[in-house]
Amino acid sequence: MLKAQTVKNENVTLSAKQKSLIAIASSTAKGNLLKLKVELNAGLEAGLTISQIKEAIVHIYAYAGFPRSIRGLQTFMMVLDERKSKGINDVIGAEASPINGDGSKYERGKAVLEKLTGVPEAGPKTGYAAFAPIIEIFLKEHLFADIFERDVLTYAERELVTVSVLSSIGGVEPMLQSHLKICLNVGLTAEQMNEFAAIIKSTADKDSMDKVFPQGNKITNDNFSGNVRLSMLVENDTTYNAQIGNVTFEPGARTRWHYHPGGQILLVIEGKGLYQEKGKPIQIIKKGDVIKCPPNTVHWHGATPTDAMVHIAISTNAGKGNVVWLEKVSDTEYAP
Ligand code: MN
């Protein structure tokens, strides 16, 4: 039957692996893929295996939906490719052991849930389970049997992931309350849960700092390569004679070669990127840098192949004319 997964945790504080699972779950659930990349790298460095991280992201779909999980898995694939190209060999780790399929899946799921809560389920269904009985069957058969029976993560690890997702998506307080109780029942301590709350709070604070300016919509025109988002902050007018936008470049993304008749100032507010004026070497630019690009000077800017970069782009003397777009920055020009 089921392996006993309820292990008393000897540590009074959360381990680095547990903290990483919490951070990975929260970024995946919120679809913050830039932050997720950072957390995935940190998780691997902390010693989580590829299988464990994969399992955590798969687990999340039961709480935040397939689209968030799949975006998370795609981001993880990208991170692993990047690490492999740097010569880092991450540990794959154990796959799930075969599941003993004896007995009805509903009963197996019910047994898992009873083990998680420590409370036997009895009596007629009430509330949503009576109103829409099929969802209660899906929960038992699929979430608590199919997913929780997989032994790649312990119950305690699954609960940390779950509580992280529930606190991140918000509006699900009844579920959050039940899962907090389950956490204590599967061996996590009250002290660890306080630490957990502090991590979630600092992540939330950091997110709100990251988003001083909105990221805006993805640019779909041909003047940029890769994934770039733009949010216009100030439109040009005759009073200020400047146009200001917040531009987010995902790793590998960049502009075409171009020039600005009135010049441009770039304020890098996040990450690491590249800037090059025609005929000069590529410059690495990073958070806090101010780049002045003189009028009519052919140049390009973007992220590095491995880091995202966000800059505020100020078109100065904007009345002198719009940006003039030239040829694409080839792969050899981008990564010589
Ligand atoms: Mn420019």
Short mmCIF file of C-alpha atoms and ligand atoms in Angstrom, two decimals:
data_model
loop_
_atom_site.label_atom_id
_atom_site.label_comp_id
_atom_site.label_asym_id
_atom_site.label_seq_id
_atom_site.Cartn_x
_atom_site.Cartn_y
_atom_site.Cartn_z
CA MET A 1 0.00 0.00 0.00
CA LEU A 2 1.06 3.60 0.43
CA LYS A 3 4.49 4.33 1.72
CA ALA A 4 4.40 6.19 4.99
CA GLN A 5 5.41 9.69 4.00
CA THR A 6 4.63 11.47 7.22
CA VAL A 7 8.10 12.04 8.57
CA LYS A 8 8.74 14.15 11.62
CA ASN A 9 10.95 17.01 10.60
CA GLU A 10 13.88 17.30 12.98
CA ASN A 11 14.83 20.73 11.71
CA VAL A 12 13.14 23.66 13.36
CA THR A 13 13.78 25.92 10.39
CA LEU A 14 12.93 25.34 6.74
CA SER A 15 15.77 23.83 4.71
CA ALA A 16 17.16 25.58 1.63
CA LYS A 17 15.36 22.99 -0.52
CA GLN A 18 12.03 23.66 1.20
CA LYS A 19 12.47 27.41 0.78
CA SER A 20 13.20 26.92 -2.90
CA LEU A 21 10.09 24.79 -3.41
CA ILE A 22 8.03 27.58 -1.84
CA ALA A 23 9.56 30.24 -4.09
CA ILE A 24 9.29 28.10 -7.25
CA ALA A 25 5.64 27.34 -6.50
CA SER A 26 4.75 30.96 -5.90
CA SER A 27 6.41 32.26 -9.11
CA THR A 28 4.88 29.45 -11.20
CA ALA A 29 1.39 30.08 -9.82
CA LYS A 30 1.62 33.79 -10.51
CA GLY A 31 3.11 33.26 -13.96
CA ASN A 32 6.11 35.42 -13.04
CA LEU A 33 8.47 33.60 -15.39
CA LEU A 34 11.38 36.01 -15.05
CA LYS A 35 11.45 35.42 -11.30
CA LEU A 36 10.79 31.70 -11.80
CA LYS A 37 14.03 31.40 -13.82
CA VAL A 38 16.00 32.82 -10.90
CA GLU A 39 14.22 30.55 -8.39
CA LEU A 40 14.73 27.44 -10.55
CA ASN A 41 18.46 28.09 -10.69
CA ALA A 42 18.50 28.66 -6.92
CA GLY A 43 16.53 25.43 -6.35
CA LEU A 44 18.98 23.35 -8.38
CA GLU A 45 21.88 24.98 -6.54
CA ALA A 46 20.17 24.16 -3.23
CA GLY A 47 20.18 20.49 -4.24
CA LEU A 48 16.64 19.84 -5.50
CA THR A 49 16.72 17.23 -8.26
CA ILE A 50 15.28 17.82 -11.73
CA SER A 51 12.56 15.23 -10.95
CA GLN A 52 11.57 16.96 -7.71
CA ILE A 53 11.24 20.37 -9.36
CA LYS A 54 9.33 18.88 -12.29
CA GLU A 55 7.00 17.15 -9.84
CA ALA A 56 6.38 20.38 -7.91
CA ILE A 57 5.46 22.23 -11.11
CA VAL A 58 3.16 19.37 -12.20
CA HIS A 59 1.55 19.32 -8.72
CA ILE A 60 0.70 23.02 -9.10
CA TYR A 61 -1.70 22.40 -11.97
CA ALA A 62 -4.25 21.03 -9.52
CA TYR A 63 -4.30 24.43 -7.83
CA ALA A 64 -3.42 27.00 -10.49
CA GLY A 65 -4.39 25.24 -13.74
CA PHE A 66 -2.59 23.60 -16.66
CA PRO A 67 -1.55 26.88 -18.38
CA ARG A 68 0.54 28.08 -15.41
CA SER A 69 2.08 24.60 -14.94
CA ILE A 70 2.95 24.21 -18.57
CA ARG A 71 4.52 27.69 -18.72
CA GLY A 72 6.50 26.68 -15.63
CA LEU A 73 7.71 23.45 -17.26
CA GLN A 74 8.69 25.33 -20.43
CA THR A 75 10.67 27.81 -18.34
CA PHE A 76 12.35 24.93 -16.51
CA MET A 77 13.36 23.33 -19.85
CA MET A 78 14.95 26.64 -20.85
CA VAL A 79 16.84 26.92 -17.56
CA LEU A 80 18.16 23.35 -17.86
CA ASP A 81 19.32 23.99 -21.45
CA GLU A 82 21.12 27.14 -20.38
CA ARG A 83 22.81 25.37 -17.47
CA LYS A 84 23.82 22.46 -19.71
CA SER A 85 25.39 24.87 -22.20
CA LYS A 86 27.43 26.29 -19.30
CA GLY A 87 28.66 22.78 -18.51
CA ILE A 88 26.51 22.33 -15.37
CA ASN A 89 25.22 18.77 -14.97
CA ASP A 90 22.17 18.77 -12.74
CA VAL A 91 21.05 15.63 -10.92
CA ILE A 92 17.99 14.02 -12.51
CA GLY A 93 16.93 12.21 -9.33
CA ALA A 94 14.51 9.35 -8.74
CA GLU A 95 11.37 9.02 -10.84
CA ALA A 96 8.06 8.11 -9.21
CA SER A 97 7.86 4.49 -8.02
CA PRO A 98 5.12 2.40 -9.65
CA ILE A 99 1.73 2.97 -8.01
CA ASN A 100 -0.07 0.02 -6.47
CA GLY A 101 -3.37 0.24 -8.34
CA ASP A 102 -5.32 -2.10 -6.05
CA GLY A 103 -8.65 -0.89 -4.78
CA SER A 104 -10.83 1.89 -6.19
CA LYS A 105 -9.04 5.10 -6.94
CA TYR A 106 -11.69 7.02 -5.01
CA GLU A 107 -11.03 4.96 -1.87
CA ARG A 108 -7.26 5.35 -2.29
CA GLY A 109 -7.64 9.11 -2.60
CA LYS A 110 -9.91 9.18 0.43
CA ALA A 111 -7.29 7.27 2.44
CA VAL A 112 -4.57 9.72 1.42
CA LEU A 113 -6.72 12.70 2.38
CA GLU A 114 -7.52 11.12 5.75
CA LYS A 115 -3.82 10.60 6.33
CA LEU A 116 -3.12 14.23 5.42
CA THR A 117 -5.81 15.71 7.64
CA GLY A 118 -5.61 13.07 10.37
CA VAL A 119 -9.42 13.10 10.41
CA PRO A 120 -11.55 10.23 9.07
CA GLU A 121 -14.17 11.30 6.58
CA ALA A 122 -17.69 10.30 7.57
CA GLY A 123 -21.27 11.36 7.07
CA PRO A 124 -23.14 12.61 4.03
CA LYS A 125 -21.58 15.10 1.62
CA THR A 126 -22.38 18.73 2.28
CA GLY A 127 -21.64 22.09 0.68
CA TYR A 128 -19.96 22.09 -2.75
CA ALA A 129 -19.52 18.27 -2.64
CA ALA A 130 -23.30 17.84 -2.41
CA PHE A 131 -23.96 20.60 -4.92
CA ALA A 132 -21.55 19.26 -7.59
CA PRO A 133 -20.64 15.68 -6.55
CA ILE A 134 -18.39 15.12 -9.55
CA ILE A 135 -15.80 17.61 -8.35
CA GLU A 136 -15.48 15.74 -5.06
CA ILE A 137 -14.84 12.54 -7.06
CA PHE A 138 -12.24 14.32 -9.21
CA LEU A 139 -10.52 15.64 -6.09
CA LYS A 140 -10.26 12.21 -4.47
CA GLU A 141 -9.41 10.21 -7.58
CA HIS A 142 -7.17 12.61 -9.31
CA LEU A 143 -5.59 15.00 -6.84
CA PHE A 144 -5.35 12.82 -3.73
CA ALA A 145 -4.83 9.48 -5.54
CA ASP A 146 -3.09 10.13 -8.89
CA ILE A 147 -0.98 13.06 -7.77
CA PHE A 148 -0.37 12.55 -4.03
CA GLU A 149 0.42 8.83 -4.45
CA ARG A 150 3.53 9.72 -6.46
CA ASP A 151 6.51 9.53 -4.13
CA VAL A 152 8.87 12.01 -5.84
CA LEU A 153 7.87 14.57 -3.22
CA THR A 154 6.92 13.91 0.39
CA TYR A 155 3.51 14.95 1.70
CA ALA A 156 5.21 17.79 3.58
CA GLU A 157 6.89 19.03 0.39
CA ARG A 158 3.61 18.81 -1.53
CA GLU A 159 1.86 20.78 1.20
CA LEU A 160 4.53 23.50 1.15
CA VAL A 161 4.00 23.80 -2.61
CA THR A 162 0.22 23.85 -2.18
CA VAL A 163 0.16 26.47 0.56
CA SER A 164 2.58 28.62 -1.43
CA VAL A 165 0.29 28.50 -4.48
CA LEU A 166 -2.84 29.18 -2.42
CA SER A 167 -1.29 32.18 -0.67
CA SER A 168 0.00 33.51 -3.98
CA ILE A 169 -3.21 33.31 -6.00
CA GLY A 170 -5.39 34.71 -3.21
CA GLY A 171 -9.16 34.54 -2.78
CA VAL A 172 -9.01 30.90 -1.58
CA GLU A 173 -8.84 31.40 2.19
CA PRO A 174 -10.95 28.34 3.19
CA MET A 175 -8.56 26.05 1.26
CA LEU A 176 -5.55 27.87 2.68
CA GLN A 177 -6.82 27.30 6.22
CA SER A 178 -7.30 23.53 5.66
CA HIS A 179 -3.89 23.15 4.07
CA LEU A 180 -2.16 25.06 6.87
CA LYS A 181 -3.65 22.50 9.28
CA ILE A 182 -2.46 19.67 7.01
CA CYS A 183 1.07 21.13 7.08
CA LEU A 184 1.19 20.78 10.86
CA ASN A 185 -0.24 17.27 10.59
CA VAL A 186 2.41 16.07 8.13
CA GLY A 187 5.31 17.09 10.33
CA LEU A 188 6.00 20.75 9.63
CA THR A 189 6.38 22.84 12.77
CA ALA A 190 4.60 26.06 13.72
CA GLU A 191 8.00 27.76 13.64
CA GLN A 192 8.57 26.60 10.06
CA MET A 193 5.15 27.89 9.06
CA ASN A 194 5.98 31.31 10.54
CA GLU A 195 9.16 31.29 8.49
CA PHE A 196 7.07 30.30 5.49
CA ALA A 197 4.76 33.28 6.01
CA ALA A 198 7.78 35.59 6.11
CA ILE A 199 9.08 34.19 2.79
CA ILE A 200 5.71 34.66 1.10
CA LYS A 201 5.46 38.19 2.45
CA SER A 202 8.96 39.15 1.28
CA THR A 203 8.20 37.66 -2.15
CA ALA A 204 5.03 39.74 -2.34
CA ASP A 205 6.93 42.87 -1.30
CA LYS A 206 9.63 42.15 -3.86
CA ASP A 207 7.03 41.56 -6.58
CA SER A 208 5.42 44.89 -5.90
CA MET A 209 8.88 46.49 -6.06
CA ASP A 210 9.62 44.73 -9.33
CA LYS A 211 6.45 46.15 -10.77
CA VAL A 212 6.93 49.87 -10.15
CA PHE A 213 6.02 50.24 -13.83
CA PRO A 214 3.73 47.88 -15.70
CA GLN A 215 5.38 45.50 -18.17
CA GLY A 216 2.81 46.16 -20.86
CA ASN A 217 1.99 44.04 -23.86
CA LYS A 218 4.26 41.86 -25.93
CA ILE A 219 5.66 43.69 -28.96
CA THR A 220 4.53 41.86 -32.09
CA ASN A 221 6.24 43.98 -34.75
CA ASP A 222 9.41 42.96 -36.57
CA ASN A 223 11.67 45.65 -35.04
CA PHE A 224 12.49 43.37 -32.10
CA SER A 225 13.70 39.76 -31.91
CA GLY A 226 12.62 37.47 -29.08
CA ASN A 227 10.15 38.31 -26.32
CA VAL A 228 9.91 42.00 -25.58
CA ARG A 229 7.19 43.86 -23.66
CA LEU A 230 6.51 47.58 -23.84
CA SER A 231 4.51 49.86 -21.65
CA MET A 232 4.36 53.52 -22.73
CA LEU A 233 4.71 55.79 -19.70
CA VAL A 234 4.77 59.23 -21.37
CA GLU A 235 3.58 60.01 -24.90
CA ASN A 236 5.39 62.73 -26.77
CA ASP A 237 3.92 66.23 -26.75
CA THR A 238 5.17 69.76 -27.48
CA THR A 239 5.49 70.65 -23.78
CA TYR A 240 7.92 67.90 -22.69
CA ASN A 241 9.20 66.86 -26.12
CA ALA A 242 10.05 63.39 -24.80
CA GLN A 243 8.62 59.91 -25.15
CA ILE A 244 9.17 57.44 -22.30
CA GLY A 245 8.53 53.71 -22.27
CA ASN A 246 9.29 50.77 -19.98
CA VAL A 247 10.79 47.93 -22.04
CA THR A 248 11.30 44.36 -20.76
CA PHE A 249 13.60 42.07 -22.77
CA GLU A 250 13.59 38.34 -22.00
CA PRO A 251 16.96 36.54 -22.37
CA GLY A 252 18.10 36.62 -26.02
CA ALA A 253 15.69 39.43 -27.00
CA ARG A 254 16.96 42.63 -28.69
CA THR A 255 16.09 45.50 -31.00
CA ARG A 256 17.09 45.83 -34.64
CA TRP A 257 19.90 48.23 -35.45
CA HIS A 258 18.32 51.70 -35.34
CA TYR A 259 18.89 55.37 -34.59
CA HIS A 260 16.93 58.17 -32.94
CA PRO A 261 17.02 61.60 -34.64
CA GLY A 262 16.69 63.28 -31.22
CA GLY A 263 18.84 60.80 -29.25
CA GLN A 264 17.85 58.45 -26.44
CA ILE A 265 18.60 57.86 -22.76
CA LEU A 266 18.28 54.34 -21.32
CA LEU A 267 17.85 53.80 -17.57
CA VAL A 268 18.43 50.13 -16.76
CA ILE A 269 16.12 49.21 -13.86
CA GLU A 270 16.46 45.40 -13.78
CA GLY A 271 18.80 42.63 -14.90
CA LYS A 272 21.69 42.62 -17.32
CA GLY A 273 21.77 43.52 -20.99
CA LEU A 274 23.82 44.59 -23.99
CA TYR A 275 24.23 47.90 -25.83
CA GLN A 276 26.30 48.54 -28.93
CA GLU A 277 26.95 51.54 -31.14
CA LYS A 278 27.94 50.74 -34.74
CA GLY A 279 31.71 50.23 -35.05
CA LYS A 280 32.23 50.03 -31.29
CA PRO A 281 32.45 46.98 -28.98
CA ILE A 282 29.37 45.58 -27.26
CA GLN A 283 28.88 47.02 -23.76
CA ILE A 284 27.37 45.07 -20.89
CA ILE A 285 24.73 47.19 -19.19
CA LYS A 286 23.09 46.39 -15.85
CA LYS A 287 20.59 47.61 -13.30
CA GLY A 288 21.46 51.16 -12.29
CA ASP A 289 23.28 52.07 -15.52
CA VAL A 290 22.40 55.22 -17.49
CA ILE A 291 23.24 55.09 -21.20
CA LYS A 292 23.22 58.19 -23.35
CA CYS A 293 22.83 57.46 -27.03
CA PRO A 294 23.57 60.55 -29.14
CA PRO A 295 21.24 61.68 -31.96
CA ASN A 296 21.53 59.81 -35.28
CA THR A 297 23.90 57.19 -33.84
CA VAL A 298 23.23 53.68 -35.15
CA HIS A 299 22.95 51.20 -32.24
CA TRP A 300 20.99 48.33 -30.72
CA HIS A 301 20.08 47.22 -27.18
CA GLY A 302 18.66 44.11 -25.54
CA ALA A 303 19.02 41.36 -22.95
CA THR A 304 22.05 39.08 -22.70
CA PRO A 305 21.56 35.52 -24.00
CA THR A 306 21.00 34.34 -20.40
CA ASP A 307 19.64 37.32 -18.43
CA ALA A 308 16.52 39.41 -18.76
CA MET A 309 16.88 43.21 -18.83
CA VAL A 310 14.39 45.97 -18.18
CA HIS A 311 15.08 49.59 -19.12
CA ILE A 312 13.22 52.84 -19.22
CA ALA A 313 13.78 54.26 -22.72
CA ILE A 314 13.54 58.03 -23.00
CA SER A 315 13.41 59.45 -26.50
CA THR A 316 14.78 62.97 -26.06
CA ASN A 317 14.02 65.84 -28.46
CA ALA A 318 11.26 63.58 -29.70
CA GLY A 319 9.92 66.27 -32.05
CA LYS A 320 13.00 65.74 -34.28
CA GLY A 321 11.46 62.56 -35.61
CA ASN A 322 10.67 58.93 -34.93
CA VAL A 323 13.14 56.11 -34.54
CA VAL A 324 14.55 54.82 -37.85
CA TRP A 325 14.75 51.01 -37.96
CA LEU A 326 17.53 49.28 -39.90
CA GLU A 327 18.65 45.63 -40.37
CA LYS A 328 18.31 42.89 -37.76
CA VAL A 329 21.14 42.23 -35.28
CA SER A 330 22.34 38.83 -36.57
CA ASP A 331 23.16 35.97 -34.22
CA THR A 332 26.88 36.46 -34.92
CA GLU A 333 26.67 40.19 -34.17
CA TYR A 334 24.69 39.43 -31.01
CA ALA A 335 26.97 36.73 -29.63
CA PRO A 336 30.32 37.18 -31.42
MN MN B 1 17.56 52.90 -29.07
#
